[in-house]
């Protein structure tokens, strides 16, 4: 059951259907960091930025997520975990009335309300089809090794021309220190038809949300970005990474 009552022209989607294989079976969105679960943090950010409840795309252990978060979120189901583009497509009906779609990953707890608002404002001001956040990492050592397997931002001079997933990157691309945390705002009319064109012709055999950047670039569609600090870009995929994030939790 979806609600289509919206308080603004923007809505936010949290991609939270992953299994959390290295987290002892607990859905990553329910991991507690600094005394609050990742999904609770993200739900507050989305509500504050858009004025609407966030839509959580769920799959693995969705009943546990629903039981914990209740009506704090609106839920959409990704029936098979086929990648991030497929996950966002699962939220299409729930996003029916939105002109702008903000997207966040359900294992990234530190994105701030200020950043979410800034992304939406940049999207509105510029009319960009895609607006994204990026972070420049000083190196991939010590606490920054958490970013090693992040997708890299590809630029020609200052212009974004694409995003390369780490497993598909060549050695030169892996040396790029500008990474993609997975925070976007999309123009909804542009987004939905393009999502359906994303293919899974890549090393993982998945439908990547990041392929939309290359589509936009080829069309000459406007892409904008904002830079955020590395802390806000952090994600948690393992117990080792959780220990790192706990040190940064406030």
Short mmCIF file of C-alpha atoms in Angstrom, two decimals:
data_model
loop_
_atom_site.label_atom_id
_atom_site.label_comp_id
_atom_site.label_asym_id
_atom_site.label_seq_id
_atom_site.Cartn_x
_atom_site.Cartn_y
_atom_site.Cartn_z
CA UNK A 1 0.00 0.00 0.00
CA UNK A 2 1.51 3.28 -1.12
CA UNK A 3 0.64 6.82 -0.12
CA UNK A 4 0.71 9.52 -2.77
CA UNK A 5 0.02 12.44 -0.44
CA UNK A 6 3.06 14.70 -0.61
CA UNK A 7 3.93 17.93 1.16
CA UNK A 8 6.42 19.06 -1.50
CA UNK A 9 7.47 18.28 -5.07
CA UNK A 10 10.41 16.18 -3.86
CA UNK A 11 10.65 12.80 -2.20
CA UNK A 12 13.51 10.65 -0.97
CA UNK A 13 14.27 6.98 -1.56
CA UNK A 14 16.53 4.88 0.66
CA UNK A 15 17.92 1.75 -0.99
CA UNK A 16 17.83 -0.78 1.85
CA UNK A 17 17.22 -4.19 0.27
CA UNK A 18 20.74 -5.59 0.74
CA UNK A 19 21.52 -8.70 2.78
CA UNK A 20 24.38 -7.48 4.96
CA UNK A 21 26.23 -10.78 4.51
CA UNK A 22 29.23 -9.65 6.56
CA UNK A 23 27.17 -8.15 9.39
CA UNK A 24 26.02 -11.34 11.08
CA UNK A 25 22.77 -11.49 9.12
CA UNK A 26 21.35 -8.20 10.43
CA UNK A 27 19.98 -5.90 7.69
CA UNK A 28 22.52 -3.10 7.25
CA UNK A 29 19.83 -0.48 7.72
CA UNK A 30 19.18 -1.71 11.26
CA UNK A 31 22.81 -1.51 12.35
CA UNK A 32 23.12 0.89 15.29
CA UNK A 33 25.79 3.58 15.04
CA UNK A 34 26.08 6.08 17.84
CA UNK A 35 22.89 4.73 19.42
CA UNK A 36 20.69 5.14 16.34
CA UNK A 37 20.08 2.82 13.39
CA UNK A 38 21.19 3.81 9.90
CA UNK A 39 17.61 3.86 8.63
CA UNK A 40 16.43 6.03 11.52
CA UNK A 41 19.16 8.54 10.71
CA UNK A 42 18.33 8.56 7.01
CA UNK A 43 14.57 8.77 7.61
CA UNK A 44 15.08 11.95 9.64
CA UNK A 45 17.30 13.48 6.96
CA UNK A 46 14.86 12.74 4.14
CA UNK A 47 11.84 13.98 6.11
CA UNK A 48 13.68 17.16 7.03
CA UNK A 49 14.85 17.87 3.49
CA UNK A 50 11.69 17.00 1.54
CA UNK A 51 8.87 17.34 4.07
CA UNK A 52 7.77 13.82 3.13
CA UNK A 53 8.35 10.41 4.64
CA UNK A 54 11.16 8.52 2.96
CA UNK A 55 10.44 5.53 0.75
CA UNK A 56 12.57 2.56 1.77
CA UNK A 57 13.21 -0.08 -0.87
CA UNK A 58 13.36 -3.32 1.09
CA UNK A 59 13.92 -6.97 0.30
CA UNK A 60 16.04 -9.08 2.60
CA UNK A 61 14.47 -9.37 6.08
CA UNK A 62 11.95 -6.68 5.19
CA UNK A 63 9.55 -7.75 7.94
CA UNK A 64 12.23 -7.05 10.53
CA UNK A 65 12.79 -3.60 9.06
CA UNK A 66 9.05 -2.85 8.95
CA UNK A 67 8.58 -4.07 12.52
CA UNK A 68 11.41 -1.83 13.75
CA UNK A 69 10.67 1.33 11.74
CA UNK A 70 6.89 1.00 11.42
CA UNK A 71 5.16 3.91 9.70
CA UNK A 72 8.26 6.09 9.96
CA UNK A 73 8.87 4.98 6.37
CA UNK A 74 6.89 4.08 3.26
CA UNK A 75 7.96 0.70 1.85
CA UNK A 76 8.54 -0.61 -1.65
CA UNK A 77 9.75 -4.15 -2.32
CA UNK A 78 12.65 -5.19 -4.53
CA UNK A 79 11.71 -8.82 -5.15
CA UNK A 80 15.16 -9.84 -6.42
CA UNK A 81 18.44 -8.12 -5.59
CA UNK A 82 19.47 -7.24 -9.14
CA UNK A 83 21.34 -4.01 -8.46
CA UNK A 84 20.76 -0.40 -7.47
CA UNK A 85 18.97 0.67 -10.67
CA UNK A 86 16.53 -2.19 -10.27
CA UNK A 87 16.05 -1.23 -6.62
CA UNK A 88 15.14 2.36 -7.44
CA UNK A 89 12.74 1.21 -10.14
CA UNK A 90 10.86 -0.70 -7.43
CA UNK A 91 10.00 2.68 -5.84
CA UNK A 92 8.47 4.18 -9.00
CA UNK A 93 4.82 3.82 -7.97
CA UNK A 94 5.47 5.25 -4.51
CA UNK A 95 7.20 8.25 -6.13
CA UNK A 96 4.35 8.91 -8.56
CA UNK A 97 3.74 12.59 -7.71
CA UNK A 98 7.34 13.71 -7.20
CA UNK A 99 9.18 16.00 -9.59
CA UNK A 100 12.54 15.32 -7.96
CA UNK A 101 13.77 12.07 -6.49
CA UNK A 102 16.53 12.14 -3.87
CA UNK A 103 18.33 8.81 -3.45
CA UNK A 104 20.47 7.55 -0.57
CA UNK A 105 22.04 4.19 0.21
CA UNK A 106 20.73 2.42 3.30
CA UNK A 107 24.20 1.66 4.65
CA UNK A 108 25.50 5.26 4.70
CA UNK A 109 24.55 6.77 8.08
CA UNK A 110 26.33 10.12 8.12
CA UNK A 111 24.76 12.12 5.28
CA UNK A 112 23.56 15.37 6.85
CA UNK A 113 20.32 17.28 6.53
CA UNK A 114 22.37 20.20 5.20
CA UNK A 115 23.78 18.04 2.39
CA UNK A 116 20.36 16.65 1.46
CA UNK A 117 18.92 20.18 1.29
CA UNK A 118 21.91 21.39 -0.70
CA UNK A 119 21.49 18.60 -3.25
CA UNK A 120 17.81 19.41 -3.71
CA UNK A 121 18.46 23.14 -3.95
CA UNK A 122 21.20 22.64 -6.55
CA UNK A 123 18.84 20.46 -8.57
CA UNK A 124 16.10 23.10 -8.46
CA UNK A 125 18.40 26.02 -9.25
CA UNK A 126 20.21 24.39 -12.17
CA UNK A 127 17.50 22.18 -13.64
CA UNK A 128 20.03 19.35 -13.86
CA UNK A 129 18.79 15.90 -14.76
CA UNK A 130 21.23 14.44 -12.24
CA UNK A 131 22.72 16.16 -9.20
CA UNK A 132 25.14 14.14 -7.10
CA UNK A 133 27.42 14.40 -4.11
CA UNK A 134 31.08 13.42 -4.30
CA UNK A 135 33.91 13.26 -1.79
CA UNK A 136 37.63 13.75 -2.36
CA UNK A 137 39.66 11.32 -0.29
CA UNK A 138 43.27 12.18 0.68
CA UNK A 139 44.36 8.54 0.34
CA UNK A 140 43.06 5.01 0.81
CA UNK A 141 44.98 4.20 3.99
CA UNK A 142 43.99 3.80 7.67
CA UNK A 143 40.40 5.00 8.19
CA UNK A 144 40.23 6.06 4.53
CA UNK A 145 40.61 2.46 3.34
CA UNK A 146 36.85 2.30 3.83
CA UNK A 147 36.59 4.16 0.49
CA UNK A 148 38.86 1.86 -1.54
CA UNK A 149 36.03 -0.03 -3.23
CA UNK A 150 33.80 3.00 -3.82
CA UNK A 151 32.93 3.91 -7.40
CA UNK A 152 35.10 6.65 -8.91
CA UNK A 153 33.90 9.94 -10.41
CA UNK A 154 35.15 10.36 -13.99
CA UNK A 155 35.74 13.89 -15.23
CA UNK A 156 36.99 15.58 -18.37
CA UNK A 157 38.61 18.71 -16.93
CA UNK A 158 35.85 19.81 -14.51
CA UNK A 159 32.91 18.17 -16.29
CA UNK A 160 31.53 14.88 -14.96
CA UNK A 161 31.42 12.31 -17.76
CA UNK A 162 30.54 9.19 -15.78
CA UNK A 163 30.99 6.99 -12.73
CA UNK A 164 32.98 3.78 -12.78
CA UNK A 165 32.22 0.99 -10.32
CA UNK A 166 35.42 -0.23 -8.66
CA UNK A 167 35.16 -3.78 -10.01
CA UNK A 168 34.87 -2.41 -13.55
CA UNK A 169 37.64 0.20 -13.17
CA UNK A 170 41.08 0.02 -14.77
CA UNK A 171 44.22 0.81 -12.76
CA UNK A 172 44.25 4.51 -13.70
CA UNK A 173 40.62 4.87 -12.67
CA UNK A 174 41.26 3.11 -9.36
CA UNK A 175 43.83 5.82 -8.57
CA UNK A 176 41.16 8.53 -8.80
CA UNK A 177 40.51 9.97 -5.32
CA UNK A 178 37.09 11.50 -6.03
CA UNK A 179 34.55 8.88 -4.99
CA UNK A 180 30.81 8.40 -5.27
CA UNK A 181 28.92 7.82 -1.99
CA UNK A 182 25.64 7.29 -3.83
CA UNK A 183 23.67 10.44 -2.96
CA UNK A 184 21.67 11.81 -5.89
CA UNK A 185 18.76 13.98 -6.90
CA UNK A 186 17.15 13.07 -10.22
CA UNK A 187 14.67 14.90 -12.40
CA UNK A 188 11.79 12.42 -12.21
CA UNK A 189 10.57 12.80 -15.80
CA UNK A 190 14.07 12.03 -17.04
CA UNK A 191 14.79 9.31 -14.49
CA UNK A 192 12.07 6.72 -14.97
CA UNK A 193 12.37 6.02 -18.71
CA UNK A 194 16.16 5.98 -18.45
CA UNK A 195 16.13 3.54 -15.52
CA UNK A 196 14.34 1.03 -17.72
CA UNK A 197 17.16 1.26 -20.27
CA UNK A 198 19.96 0.36 -17.84
CA UNK A 199 21.62 -2.95 -18.76
CA UNK A 200 23.51 -5.47 -16.63
CA UNK A 201 26.46 -5.82 -19.00
CA UNK A 202 29.20 -5.48 -16.36
CA UNK A 203 31.48 -7.55 -14.13
CA UNK A 204 28.78 -8.05 -11.49
CA UNK A 205 25.88 -8.75 -13.85
CA UNK A 206 23.85 -6.09 -12.01
CA UNK A 207 21.79 -3.07 -13.05
CA UNK A 208 23.87 -0.11 -11.84
CA UNK A 209 22.32 3.23 -10.94
CA UNK A 210 25.65 4.79 -11.86
CA UNK A 211 25.10 3.93 -15.54
CA UNK A 212 22.61 6.81 -15.65
CA UNK A 213 25.53 9.23 -15.57
CA UNK A 214 26.93 7.92 -18.83
CA UNK A 215 23.47 8.05 -20.41
CA UNK A 216 23.06 11.67 -19.38
CA UNK A 217 26.53 12.58 -20.60
CA UNK A 218 25.93 11.00 -24.03
CA UNK A 219 22.66 12.92 -24.39
CA UNK A 220 24.22 16.19 -23.31
CA UNK A 221 21.86 16.28 -20.32
CA UNK A 222 22.96 18.51 -17.46
CA UNK A 223 24.85 16.89 -14.57
CA UNK A 224 25.70 18.89 -11.45
CA UNK A 225 27.58 17.98 -8.28
CA UNK A 226 28.37 19.17 -4.78
CA UNK A 227 31.39 18.19 -2.72
CA UNK A 228 30.94 16.76 0.76
CA UNK A 229 33.45 15.86 3.45
CA UNK A 230 34.67 12.24 3.59
CA UNK A 231 32.87 11.50 6.87
CA UNK A 232 29.47 12.08 5.26
CA UNK A 233 30.38 9.66 2.48
CA UNK A 234 31.20 6.73 4.76
CA UNK A 235 29.33 3.46 4.41
CA UNK A 236 29.31 0.23 6.39
CA UNK A 237 29.69 -3.18 4.77
CA UNK A 238 31.61 -5.16 7.38
CA UNK A 239 32.24 -5.35 11.12
CA UNK A 240 35.66 -3.80 10.53
CA UNK A 241 34.06 -0.81 8.81
CA UNK A 242 31.49 -0.55 11.60
CA UNK A 243 34.33 -0.10 14.09
CA UNK A 244 35.70 2.75 11.96
CA UNK A 245 32.30 4.45 11.71
CA UNK A 246 31.70 4.18 15.45
CA UNK A 247 34.76 6.39 15.97
CA UNK A 248 33.14 9.10 13.84
CA UNK A 249 29.63 8.84 15.31
CA UNK A 250 28.41 11.83 17.29
#
